[in-house]
Structure formats: structure tokens, C-alpha cells
Short mmCIF file of C-alpha atoms and ligand atoms in Angstrom, two decimals:
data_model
loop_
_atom_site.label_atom_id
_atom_site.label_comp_id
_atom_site.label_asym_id
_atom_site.label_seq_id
_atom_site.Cartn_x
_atom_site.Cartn_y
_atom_site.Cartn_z
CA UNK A 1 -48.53 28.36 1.24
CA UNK A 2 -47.32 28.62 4.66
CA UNK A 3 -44.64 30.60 5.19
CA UNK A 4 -42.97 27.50 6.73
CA UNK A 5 -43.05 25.71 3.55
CA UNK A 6 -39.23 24.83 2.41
CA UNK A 7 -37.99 25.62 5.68
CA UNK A 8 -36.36 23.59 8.89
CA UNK A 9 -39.43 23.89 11.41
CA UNK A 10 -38.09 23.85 14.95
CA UNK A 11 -40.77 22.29 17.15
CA UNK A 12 -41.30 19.75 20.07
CA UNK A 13 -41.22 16.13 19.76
CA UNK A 14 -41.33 13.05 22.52
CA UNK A 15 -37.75 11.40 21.77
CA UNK A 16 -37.34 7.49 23.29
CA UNK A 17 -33.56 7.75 23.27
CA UNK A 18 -33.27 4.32 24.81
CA UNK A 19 -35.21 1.19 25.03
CA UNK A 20 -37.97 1.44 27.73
CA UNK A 21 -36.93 4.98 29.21
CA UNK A 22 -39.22 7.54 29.57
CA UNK A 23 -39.26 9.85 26.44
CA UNK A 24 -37.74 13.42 26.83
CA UNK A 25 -39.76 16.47 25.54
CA UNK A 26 -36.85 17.84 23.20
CA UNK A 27 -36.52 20.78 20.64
CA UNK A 28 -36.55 18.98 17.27
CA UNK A 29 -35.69 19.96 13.75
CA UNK A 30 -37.68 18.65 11.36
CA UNK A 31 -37.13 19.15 7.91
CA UNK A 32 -39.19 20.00 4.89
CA UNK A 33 -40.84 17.27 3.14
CA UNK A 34 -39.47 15.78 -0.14
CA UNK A 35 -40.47 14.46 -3.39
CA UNK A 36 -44.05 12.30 -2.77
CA UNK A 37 -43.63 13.59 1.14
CA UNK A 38 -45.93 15.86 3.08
CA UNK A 39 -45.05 17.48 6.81
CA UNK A 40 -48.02 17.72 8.95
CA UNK A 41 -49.14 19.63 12.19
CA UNK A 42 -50.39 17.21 14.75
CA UNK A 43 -52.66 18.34 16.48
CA UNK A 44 -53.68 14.72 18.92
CA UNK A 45 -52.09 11.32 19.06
CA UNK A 46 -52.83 8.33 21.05
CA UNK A 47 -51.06 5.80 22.19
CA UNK A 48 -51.13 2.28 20.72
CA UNK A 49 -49.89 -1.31 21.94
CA UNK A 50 -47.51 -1.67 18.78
CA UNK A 51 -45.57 1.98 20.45
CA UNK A 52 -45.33 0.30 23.71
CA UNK A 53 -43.88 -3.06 22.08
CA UNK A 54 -41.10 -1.03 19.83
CA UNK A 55 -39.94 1.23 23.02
CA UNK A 56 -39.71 -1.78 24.84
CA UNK A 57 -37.73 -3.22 22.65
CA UNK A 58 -37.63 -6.96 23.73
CA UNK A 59 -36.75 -9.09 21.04
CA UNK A 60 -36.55 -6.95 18.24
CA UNK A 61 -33.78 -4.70 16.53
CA UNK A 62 -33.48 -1.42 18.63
CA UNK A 63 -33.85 1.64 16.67
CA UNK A 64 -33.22 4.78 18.65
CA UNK A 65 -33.08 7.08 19.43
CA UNK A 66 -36.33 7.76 17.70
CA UNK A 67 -39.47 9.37 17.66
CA UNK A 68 -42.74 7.10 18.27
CA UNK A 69 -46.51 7.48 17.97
CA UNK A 70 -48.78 6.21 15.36
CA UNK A 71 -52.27 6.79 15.83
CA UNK A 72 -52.63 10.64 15.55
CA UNK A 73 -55.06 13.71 13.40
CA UNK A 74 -52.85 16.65 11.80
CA UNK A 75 -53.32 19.50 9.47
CA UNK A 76 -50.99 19.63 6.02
CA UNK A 77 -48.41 22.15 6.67
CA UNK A 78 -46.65 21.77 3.11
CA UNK A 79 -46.48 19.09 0.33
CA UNK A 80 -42.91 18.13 -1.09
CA UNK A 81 -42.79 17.40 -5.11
CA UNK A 82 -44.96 15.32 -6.93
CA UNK A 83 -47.86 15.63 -4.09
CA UNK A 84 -51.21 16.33 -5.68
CA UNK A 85 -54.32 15.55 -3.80
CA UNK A 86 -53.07 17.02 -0.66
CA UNK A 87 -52.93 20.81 -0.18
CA UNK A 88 -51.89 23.01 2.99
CA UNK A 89 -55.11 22.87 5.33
CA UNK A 90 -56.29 19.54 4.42
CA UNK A 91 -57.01 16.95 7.58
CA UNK A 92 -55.32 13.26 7.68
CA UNK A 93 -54.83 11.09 9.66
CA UNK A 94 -51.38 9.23 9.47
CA UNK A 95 -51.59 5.54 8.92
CA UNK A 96 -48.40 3.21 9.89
CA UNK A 97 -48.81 1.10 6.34
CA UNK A 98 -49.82 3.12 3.38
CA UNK A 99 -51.63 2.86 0.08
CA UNK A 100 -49.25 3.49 -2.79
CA UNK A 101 -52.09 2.50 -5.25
CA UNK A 102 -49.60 1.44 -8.13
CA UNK A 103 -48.58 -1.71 -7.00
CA UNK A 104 -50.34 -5.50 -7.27
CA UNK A 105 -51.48 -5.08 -3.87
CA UNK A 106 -52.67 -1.99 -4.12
CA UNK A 107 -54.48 -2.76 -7.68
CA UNK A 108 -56.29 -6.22 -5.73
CA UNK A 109 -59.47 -5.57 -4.50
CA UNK A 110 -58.93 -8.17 -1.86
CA UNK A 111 -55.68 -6.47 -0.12
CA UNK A 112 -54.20 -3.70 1.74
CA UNK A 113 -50.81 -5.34 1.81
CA UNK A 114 -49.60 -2.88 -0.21
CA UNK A 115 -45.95 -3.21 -1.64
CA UNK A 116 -43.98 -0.32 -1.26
CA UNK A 117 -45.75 1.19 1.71
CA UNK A 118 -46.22 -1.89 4.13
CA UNK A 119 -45.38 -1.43 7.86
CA UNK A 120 -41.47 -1.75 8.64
CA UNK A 121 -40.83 -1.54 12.10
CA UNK A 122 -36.72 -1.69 11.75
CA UNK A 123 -36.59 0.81 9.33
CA UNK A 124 -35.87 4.38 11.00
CA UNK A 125 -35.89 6.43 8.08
CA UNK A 126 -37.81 7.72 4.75
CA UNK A 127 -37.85 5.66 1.87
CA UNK A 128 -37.30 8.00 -0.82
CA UNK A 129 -33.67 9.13 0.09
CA UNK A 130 -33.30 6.80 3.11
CA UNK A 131 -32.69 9.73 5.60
CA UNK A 132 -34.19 11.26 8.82
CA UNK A 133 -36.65 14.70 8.97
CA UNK A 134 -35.58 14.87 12.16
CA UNK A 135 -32.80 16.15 14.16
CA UNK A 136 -30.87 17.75 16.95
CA UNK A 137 -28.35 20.10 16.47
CA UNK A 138 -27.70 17.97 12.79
CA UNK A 139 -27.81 14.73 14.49
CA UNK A 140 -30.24 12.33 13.22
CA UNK A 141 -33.80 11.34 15.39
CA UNK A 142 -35.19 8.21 13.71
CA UNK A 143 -38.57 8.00 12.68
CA UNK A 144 -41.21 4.95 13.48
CA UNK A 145 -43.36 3.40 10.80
CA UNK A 146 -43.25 6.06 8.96
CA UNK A 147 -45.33 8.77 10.92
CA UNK A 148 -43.54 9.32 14.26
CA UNK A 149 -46.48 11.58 15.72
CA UNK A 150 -45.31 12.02 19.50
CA UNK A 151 -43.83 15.57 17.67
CA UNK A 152 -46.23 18.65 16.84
CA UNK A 153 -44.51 18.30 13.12
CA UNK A 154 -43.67 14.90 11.52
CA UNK A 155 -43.18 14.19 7.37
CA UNK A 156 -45.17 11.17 6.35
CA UNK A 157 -45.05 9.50 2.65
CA UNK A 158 -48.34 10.89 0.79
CA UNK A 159 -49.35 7.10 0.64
CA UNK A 160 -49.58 6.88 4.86
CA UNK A 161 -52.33 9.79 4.62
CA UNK A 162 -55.75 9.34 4.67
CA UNK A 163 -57.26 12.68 3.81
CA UNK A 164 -60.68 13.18 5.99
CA UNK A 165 -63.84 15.22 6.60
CA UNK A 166 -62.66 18.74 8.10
CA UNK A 167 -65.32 18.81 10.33
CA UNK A 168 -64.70 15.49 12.21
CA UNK A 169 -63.47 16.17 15.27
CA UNK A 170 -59.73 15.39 15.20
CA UNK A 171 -59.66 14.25 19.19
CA UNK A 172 -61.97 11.38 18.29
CA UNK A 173 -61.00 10.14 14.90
CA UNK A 174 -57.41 9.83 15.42
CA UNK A 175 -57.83 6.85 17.21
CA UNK A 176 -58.94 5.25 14.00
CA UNK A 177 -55.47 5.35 12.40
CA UNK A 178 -54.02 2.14 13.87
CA UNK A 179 -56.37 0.24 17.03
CA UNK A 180 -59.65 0.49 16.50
CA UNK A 181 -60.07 0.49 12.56
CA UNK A 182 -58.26 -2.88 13.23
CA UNK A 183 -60.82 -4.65 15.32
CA UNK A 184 -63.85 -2.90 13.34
CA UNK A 185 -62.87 -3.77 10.12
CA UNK A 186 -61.76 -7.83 10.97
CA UNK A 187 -65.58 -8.01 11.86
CA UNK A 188 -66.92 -5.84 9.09
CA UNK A 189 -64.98 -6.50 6.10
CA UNK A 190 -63.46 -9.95 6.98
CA UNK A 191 -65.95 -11.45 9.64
CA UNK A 192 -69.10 -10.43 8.22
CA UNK A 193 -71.64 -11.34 10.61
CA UNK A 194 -74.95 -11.73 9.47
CA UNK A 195 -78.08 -9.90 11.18
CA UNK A 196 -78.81 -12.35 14.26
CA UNK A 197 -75.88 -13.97 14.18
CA UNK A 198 -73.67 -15.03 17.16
CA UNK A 199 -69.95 -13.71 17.29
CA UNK A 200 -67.28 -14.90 19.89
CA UNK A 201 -64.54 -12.22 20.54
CA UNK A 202 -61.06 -13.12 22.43
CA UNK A 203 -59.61 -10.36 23.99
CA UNK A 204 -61.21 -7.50 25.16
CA UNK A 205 -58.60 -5.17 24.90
CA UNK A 206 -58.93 -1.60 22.47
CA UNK A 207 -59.13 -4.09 19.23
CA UNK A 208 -61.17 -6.41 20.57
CA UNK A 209 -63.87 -4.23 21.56
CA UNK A 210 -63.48 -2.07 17.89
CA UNK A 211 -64.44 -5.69 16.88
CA UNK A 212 -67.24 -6.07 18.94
CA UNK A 213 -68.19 -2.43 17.87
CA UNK A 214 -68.13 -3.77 14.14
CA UNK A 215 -70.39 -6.97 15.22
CA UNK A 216 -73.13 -4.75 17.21
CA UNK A 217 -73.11 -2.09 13.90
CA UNK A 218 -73.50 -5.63 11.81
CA UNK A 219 -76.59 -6.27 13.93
CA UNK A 220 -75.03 -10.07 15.46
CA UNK A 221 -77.59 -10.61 18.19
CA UNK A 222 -74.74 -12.68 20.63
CA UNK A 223 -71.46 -11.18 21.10
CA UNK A 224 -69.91 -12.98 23.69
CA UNK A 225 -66.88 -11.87 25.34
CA UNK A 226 -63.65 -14.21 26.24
CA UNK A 227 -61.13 -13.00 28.21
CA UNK A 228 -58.69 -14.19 30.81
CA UNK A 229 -58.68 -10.81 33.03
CA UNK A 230 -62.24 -10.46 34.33
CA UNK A 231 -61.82 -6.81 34.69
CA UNK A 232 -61.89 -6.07 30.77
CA UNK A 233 -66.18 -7.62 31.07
CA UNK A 234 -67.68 -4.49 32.96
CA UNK A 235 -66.00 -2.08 30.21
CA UNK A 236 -67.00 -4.28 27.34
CA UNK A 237 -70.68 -4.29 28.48
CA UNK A 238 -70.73 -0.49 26.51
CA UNK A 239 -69.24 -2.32 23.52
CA UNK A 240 -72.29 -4.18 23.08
CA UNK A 241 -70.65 -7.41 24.12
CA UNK A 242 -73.54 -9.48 26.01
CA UNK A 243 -72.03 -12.91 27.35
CA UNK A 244 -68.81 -13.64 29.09
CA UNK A 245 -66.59 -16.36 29.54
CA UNK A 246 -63.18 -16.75 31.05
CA UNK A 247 -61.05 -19.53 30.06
CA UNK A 248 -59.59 -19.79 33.98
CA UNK A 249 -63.07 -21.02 35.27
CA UNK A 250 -63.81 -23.84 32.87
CA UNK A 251 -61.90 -27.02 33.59
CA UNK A 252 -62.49 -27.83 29.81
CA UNK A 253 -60.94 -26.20 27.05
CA UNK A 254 -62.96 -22.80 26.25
CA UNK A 255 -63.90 -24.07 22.54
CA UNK A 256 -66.05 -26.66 23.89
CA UNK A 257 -67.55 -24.16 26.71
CA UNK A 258 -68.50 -21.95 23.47
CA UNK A 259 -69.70 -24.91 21.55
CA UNK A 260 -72.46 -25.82 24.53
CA UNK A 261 -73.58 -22.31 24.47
CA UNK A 262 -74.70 -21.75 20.97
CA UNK A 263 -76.00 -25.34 19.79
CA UNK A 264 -72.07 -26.44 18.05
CA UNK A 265 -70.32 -23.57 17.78
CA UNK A 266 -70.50 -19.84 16.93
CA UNK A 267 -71.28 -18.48 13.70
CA UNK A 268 -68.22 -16.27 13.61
CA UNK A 269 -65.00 -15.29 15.44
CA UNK A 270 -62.61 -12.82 16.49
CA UNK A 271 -59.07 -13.57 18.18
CA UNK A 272 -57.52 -9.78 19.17
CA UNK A 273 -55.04 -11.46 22.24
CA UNK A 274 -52.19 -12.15 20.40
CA UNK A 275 -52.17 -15.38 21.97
CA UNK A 276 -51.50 -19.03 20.26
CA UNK A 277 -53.97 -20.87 22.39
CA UNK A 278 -56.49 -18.08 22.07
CA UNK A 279 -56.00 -18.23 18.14
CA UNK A 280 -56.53 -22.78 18.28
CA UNK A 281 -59.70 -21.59 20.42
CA UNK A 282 -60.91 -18.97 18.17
CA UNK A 283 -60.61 -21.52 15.53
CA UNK A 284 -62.28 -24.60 16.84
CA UNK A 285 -65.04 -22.73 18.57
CA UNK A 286 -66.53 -21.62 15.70
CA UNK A 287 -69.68 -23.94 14.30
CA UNK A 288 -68.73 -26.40 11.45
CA UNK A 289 -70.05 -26.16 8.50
CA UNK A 290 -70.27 -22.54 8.10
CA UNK A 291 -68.10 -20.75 10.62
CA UNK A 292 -65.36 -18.40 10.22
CA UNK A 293 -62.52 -17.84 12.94
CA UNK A 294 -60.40 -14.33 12.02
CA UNK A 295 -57.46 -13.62 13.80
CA UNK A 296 -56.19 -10.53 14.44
CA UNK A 297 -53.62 -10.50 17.60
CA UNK A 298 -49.67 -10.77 16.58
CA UNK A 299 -48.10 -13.34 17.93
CA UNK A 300 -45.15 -14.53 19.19
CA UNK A 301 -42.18 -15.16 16.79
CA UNK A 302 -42.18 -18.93 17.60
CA UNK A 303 -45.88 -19.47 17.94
CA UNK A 304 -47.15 -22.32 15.70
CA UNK A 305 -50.84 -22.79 14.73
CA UNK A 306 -51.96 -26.72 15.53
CA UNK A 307 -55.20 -27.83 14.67
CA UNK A 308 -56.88 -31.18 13.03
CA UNK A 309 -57.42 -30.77 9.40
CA UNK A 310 -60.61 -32.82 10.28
CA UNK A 311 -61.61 -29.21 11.68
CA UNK A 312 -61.20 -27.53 8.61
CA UNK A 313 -62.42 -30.20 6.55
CA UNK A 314 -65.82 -30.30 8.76
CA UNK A 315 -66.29 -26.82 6.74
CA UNK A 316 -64.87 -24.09 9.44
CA UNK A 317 -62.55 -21.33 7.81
CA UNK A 318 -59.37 -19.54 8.87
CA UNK A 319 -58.40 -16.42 7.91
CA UNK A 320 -56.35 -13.52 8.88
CA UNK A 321 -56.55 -9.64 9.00
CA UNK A 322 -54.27 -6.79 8.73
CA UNK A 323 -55.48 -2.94 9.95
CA UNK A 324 -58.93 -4.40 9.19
CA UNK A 325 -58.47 -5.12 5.49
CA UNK A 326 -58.86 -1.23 5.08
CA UNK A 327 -56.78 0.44 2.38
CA UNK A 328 -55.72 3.55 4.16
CA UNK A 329 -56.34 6.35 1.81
CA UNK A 330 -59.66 4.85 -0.10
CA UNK A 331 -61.32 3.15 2.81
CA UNK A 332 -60.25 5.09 6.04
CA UNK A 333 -62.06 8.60 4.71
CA UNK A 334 -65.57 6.72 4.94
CA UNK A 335 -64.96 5.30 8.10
CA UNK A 336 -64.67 8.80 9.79
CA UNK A 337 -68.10 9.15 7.45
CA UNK A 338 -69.50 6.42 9.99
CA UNK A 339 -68.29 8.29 13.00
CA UNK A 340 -69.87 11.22 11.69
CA UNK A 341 -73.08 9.69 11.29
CA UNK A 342 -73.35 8.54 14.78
CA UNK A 343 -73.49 4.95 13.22
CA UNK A 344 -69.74 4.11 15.04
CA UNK A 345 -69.12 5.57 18.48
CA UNK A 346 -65.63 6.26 19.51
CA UNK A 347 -65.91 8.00 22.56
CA UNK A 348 -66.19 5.43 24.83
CA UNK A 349 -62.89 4.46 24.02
CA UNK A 350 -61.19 7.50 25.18
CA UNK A 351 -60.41 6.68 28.51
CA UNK A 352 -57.79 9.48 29.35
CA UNK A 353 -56.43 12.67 27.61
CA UNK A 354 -53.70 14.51 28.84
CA UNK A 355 -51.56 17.13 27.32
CA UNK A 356 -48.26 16.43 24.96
CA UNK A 357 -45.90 17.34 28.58
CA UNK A 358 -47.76 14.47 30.25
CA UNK A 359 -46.79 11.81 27.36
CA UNK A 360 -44.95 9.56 29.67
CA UNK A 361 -48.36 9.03 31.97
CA UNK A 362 -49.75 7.34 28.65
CA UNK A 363 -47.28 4.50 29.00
CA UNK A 364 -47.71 3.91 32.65
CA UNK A 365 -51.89 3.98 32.28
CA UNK A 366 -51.36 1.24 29.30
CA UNK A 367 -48.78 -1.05 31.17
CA UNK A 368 -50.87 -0.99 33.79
CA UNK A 369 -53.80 -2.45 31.77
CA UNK A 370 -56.12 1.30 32.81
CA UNK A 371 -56.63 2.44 29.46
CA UNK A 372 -58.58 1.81 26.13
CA UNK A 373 -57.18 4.71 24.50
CA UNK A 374 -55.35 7.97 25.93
CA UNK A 375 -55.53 10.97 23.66
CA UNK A 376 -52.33 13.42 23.78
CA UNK A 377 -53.27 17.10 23.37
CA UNK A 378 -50.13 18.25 21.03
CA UNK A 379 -51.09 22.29 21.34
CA UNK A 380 -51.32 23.63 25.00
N1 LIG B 401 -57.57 -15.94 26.21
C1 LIG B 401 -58.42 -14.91 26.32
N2 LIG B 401 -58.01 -13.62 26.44
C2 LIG B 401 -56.70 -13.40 26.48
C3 LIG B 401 -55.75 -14.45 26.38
C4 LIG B 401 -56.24 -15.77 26.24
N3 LIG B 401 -55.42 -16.80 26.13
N4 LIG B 401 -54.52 -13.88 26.43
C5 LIG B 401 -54.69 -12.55 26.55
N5 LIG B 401 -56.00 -12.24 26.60
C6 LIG B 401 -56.61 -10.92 26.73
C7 LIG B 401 -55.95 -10.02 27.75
O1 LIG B 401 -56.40 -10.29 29.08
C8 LIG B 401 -56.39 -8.62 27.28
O2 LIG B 401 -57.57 -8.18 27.92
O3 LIG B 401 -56.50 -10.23 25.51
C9 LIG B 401 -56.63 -8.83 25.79
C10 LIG B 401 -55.66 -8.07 24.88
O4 LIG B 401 -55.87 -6.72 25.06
P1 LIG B 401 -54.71 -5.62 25.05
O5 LIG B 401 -53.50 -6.19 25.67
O6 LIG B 401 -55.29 -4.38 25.60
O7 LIG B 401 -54.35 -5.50 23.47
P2 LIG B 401 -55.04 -4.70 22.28
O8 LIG B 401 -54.47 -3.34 22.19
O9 LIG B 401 -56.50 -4.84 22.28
O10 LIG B 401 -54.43 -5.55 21.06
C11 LIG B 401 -54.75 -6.92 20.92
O11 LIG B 401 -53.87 -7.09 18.71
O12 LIG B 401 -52.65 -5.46 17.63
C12 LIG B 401 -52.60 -6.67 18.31
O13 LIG B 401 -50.42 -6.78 19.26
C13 LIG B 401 -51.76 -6.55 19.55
O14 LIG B 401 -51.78 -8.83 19.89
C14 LIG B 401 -52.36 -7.65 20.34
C15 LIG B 401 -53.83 -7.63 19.98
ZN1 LIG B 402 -49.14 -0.31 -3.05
#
């Protein structure tokens, strides 16, 4: 045991206190973890889109001030009550919706939707006695999906923990807790390319190219890039991605540019924009017959998906993808396995790393489109 365990660690911790302000390094109490709860050392995070989009703030419920970052590697401190297959010393990485593996969900080999666990991006607090770890001088800090890793201590439900390999390097993996597992498993556990095949990704952004990472690992001999910013093709050239279109120099609609270049249509497709139009594309580029469009990107709140049912009919399916299909605590473990194996490579998605003081620069590198993935150094 560490002789932290039971006790109020003081520590440091990025706090938003307002919507789109920079975050403020702040002394932070953060208190022991509770029944089914474990409090972790974090040792890197990165930053994702989805911490951007909440600290923003535009359009959705503000929650602050609280204490963002999901994608992160950390070292169990202490486990609260009722936690058995975590121990002080173990490595996880936190993941933003969790695996209680008691629920229908949970018990379905088909879903990672799991019930109790399931991202909620209002809620601010733990669900077990709906209350803050966190605080300054006794005032509340609210936490963010339920791992809040911008702090060099956060408590996480057991469920949000994937425990992994000790020797993977924690500076690499941790990018696979949100991002990148995202894009690599909609192509390898929803896509499914075969060998050969031809796979159309929209949006070469972090996800998109974890999806063309999961498409050159499946061995798709075409992986053609779409994307409206012709600066994301040189990048995605590592990423295995061979062809590229943008949509802006094609007076027709991008489908039917798609369709001429593979014979009717691709075999399979990825949409990680976010986009409506990009999602209709995804769809009707894809060949009839056999084709399967997977979308990935969240979209706007009032976005509506039109196609002809004559386009589903003509044999092309739809489907959709959440963090990859993975279940976070049976599925993630193995995919640090691939990583380990040189079979996944994750480096080249480390653009920047800079230490925990720096956090703010992460922000300005991702609004201004420079980075894949920045990885914050939480010791110094
Ligand atoms: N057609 C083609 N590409 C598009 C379109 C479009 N209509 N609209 C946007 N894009 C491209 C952007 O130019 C950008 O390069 O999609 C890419 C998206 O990349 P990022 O903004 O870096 O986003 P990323 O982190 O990869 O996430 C992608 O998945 O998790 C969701 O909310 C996230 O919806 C977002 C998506
Ligand atoms: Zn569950």
C-alpha cells in the first residue's frame, strides 16, 4: 500500500474555470477513491478533439469549473472498496466510457455501449455518491467523463480502466484511450476490409488516419484519402493512405469521383469528419452490392442523414461505430499487445510533447489544425 492510500493527495491539476480560457496550473485536492473507485498517478495525457469541444463549450451545458483530459497512461496509486483486479502498481489507461461487464450491453458480444458506464459529458461528478474528488480549499473541481487526466492524480470508476502490459511504453499507448483506438477499430472490427480490398477514408484528421492504420494492418491494397484541407495528404502518405481526392476540385459530387476510380464504388468506407455531407458521401460511394459505409465523426445536433432507399436496397450497408466497437477493459489490453508487436505504429502520431506547465500550447497547436496528437509530460 502506498502510504497515500486513504488520504487527501495534494497535487497539480490543469483547471478550465471558464468556457474557452486558458486552464490554470492549480494546487488540487483530490480525494481518496471510494467503493468500485481507483485514484491513479498520471504519468502522460494527450489532448483529444472531444476536450477541445467541452472547453469550448458552444452549444452544450457548461460544466466548470472542471478538470479535462481524456486520453492519458497512469500507475494505480490505491483501490477504494470492492476493487479486485486492480492493485497499487498496475498500468491503465483511463477510458472516457467504461466496461461495467454486468449489464446487457456489456453481456452482448456485439456492443460496447455499456449501461452504467457510457460517456456523459454533462455529468461533473462520480456516480457512486454523485460528488467531486477534487477540490480547492473544500470547494468542488468537476470532473470530465469520468477521468479528468490534465491532474498528476485523478479517481476513475474501476470500469473506465483498462489494465495494460507494464512494459509498454506509457508515452505511446496513451493515445489509444480515446482517438486513435476509434479510427483503428471502425476499420478493424466494424469495416473489415478484406486482403486487396479498396477502402475510402473521409477525414484525415487523428481518427481518420487510426482508420487508415487499421485498413493498411488489414492488408486493403487502395486506401484513398478524402479530405477538404489538402494539407492533411502529405501527413497521411505515412498512414499508408495511397490516393487522394478533395471534394473542392471535382465539380461533381465526390461519390461519383470515387465511383469512376474503382470500377462502381469502393469496397468499404470510413467517414471520421463529423460532417453530414461527408457521412451521404461515405455512404453512396461505396460499391453496391457488397459495400459497407461506417461512420465515425459526431455530428451536428441538427444534422439529418438523406439518402435513396434505392441505395440501400442496391445492397450497400450503413453502420455506425463508437470508440471502435472496443470494450475498454477486455479489448483495449490486446491492442497495446499490437503496439508491442510492432504490428500497429503509434509514433507517427505524436506530433508534439511538451511538459504538464506547457498544457495550454496543446490547445493552440490543435485549433490551429498542427497536430495529430500532443503528449503532456505530467512529471518534470
Ligand atoms: N469532406 C472531407 N473532409 C472533411 C469534410 C468534408 N466535408 N469536413 C471536414 N473534413 C476533414 C477536415 O478537413 C479534417 O482534416 O475532416 C478532418 C477531421 O479531422 P480533425 O478535425 O483533426 O478531427 P479528428 O480528431 O480526426 O476527429 C474526427 O471524429 O471523434 C470525432 O468529433 C470528432 O467528428 C470528429 C471526427
Ligand atoms: Zn455495462
Amino acid at each position: 500500500m502506498a502510504s497515500t492510500a486513504g488520504k487527501v493527495i495534494k497535487c497539480r491539476a490543469a483547471v478550465a474555470w471558464e468556457a474557452g480560457k486558458p486552464l490554470v496550473i492549480e494546487e488540487v485536492e483530490v480525494a481518496p477513491p471510494q467503493a468500485m473507485e481507483v485514484r491513479i498517478k498520471i504519468l502522460f495525457t494527450s489532448l483529444c478533439h472531444t476536450d477541445v469541444y467541452f472547453w469550448e463549450a458552444k452549444g452544450q451545458k457548461p460544466v466548470f469549473p472542471r478538470i479535462f483530459g481524456h486520453e492519458a497512461g497512469g500507475i494505480v496509486e490505491s483501490v477504494g472498496e470492492g476493487v479486485t483486479e486492480l492493485a497499487p502498481g498496475d498500468h491503465v489507461l483511463p477510458v472516457f466510457t467504461g466496461e461495467c461487464k454486468d449489464c446487457a450491453h456489456c453481456k452482448s458480444e456485439e456492443s460496447n455501449m455499456c449501461t452504467l458506464l457510457r460517456i456523459n459529458t454533462d455529468r461533473g461528478v462520480m456516480i457512486g455518491d454523485g460528488q467531486s474528488r477534487f477540490s480547492i480549499h473544500g470547494k468542488p473541481i468537476y470532473h470530465f467523463v469520468g477521468t479528468s487526466t490534465f491532474s498528476e492524480y485523478t479517481v476513475v470508476h474501476v470500469g473506465c480502466l483498462a489494465k495494460i502490459n507494464p512494459n509498454a511504453p506509457l508515452d505511446k499507448v496513451c493515445v489509444l484511450s480515446c482517438g486513435i483506438s476509434t479510427g483503428l477499430g471502425a476499420t478493424l472490427n466494424v469495416a473489415k476490409p478484406a486482403k486487396g480490398s479498396s477502402v475510402a477514408i473521409f477525414g484525415l484528421g487523428a481518427v481518420g488516419l487510426a482508420a487508415a492504420e487499421g485498413a493498411r494492418i488489414a492488408g486493403a491494397s487502395r486506401i484513398i484519402g478524402v479530405d477538404v484541407n489538402p494539407r492533411r495528404f502529405l501527413e497521411a502518405k505515412k498512414f499508408g493512405v495511397n490516393e487522394f481526392v478533395n471534394p473542392k476540385d471535382y465539380q461533381k459530387p465526390v461519390q461519383e469521383v470515387l465511383a469512376e476510380m474503382t470500377d462502381g464504388g469502393v469496397d468499404r468506407s470510413i467517414e471520421c469528419t463529423g460532417n453530414i455531407d461527408a457521412m451521404i458521401s461515405a455512404f453512396e460511394c461505396v460499391h453496391d452490392g457488397w459495400g459497407v459505409a461506417v461512420l465515425v465523426g459526431v455530428p451536428h445536433k441538427d444534422a439529418v442523414f438523406k439518402t435513396h432507399p434505392m441505395n440501400v436496397l442496391n445492397e450497400r450497408t450503413l453502420k455506425g461505430t463508437f470508440f471502435g466497437n472496443y470494450k475498454p477493459r477486455s479489448d483495449i489490453p490486446a491492442v497495446v499487445e499490437k503496439y508491442m508487436s510492432k504490428e500497429l505504429e503509434l509514433e507517427k502520431f505524436i506530433t508534439h510533447e511538451i511538459p504538464f506547465s506547457e498544457i495550454n500550447k496543446a490547445f493552440e497547436y490543435m485549433l490551429k489544425g498542427d497536430s495529430l496528437r500532443c503528449i503532456i509530460r505530467m512529471q518534470e
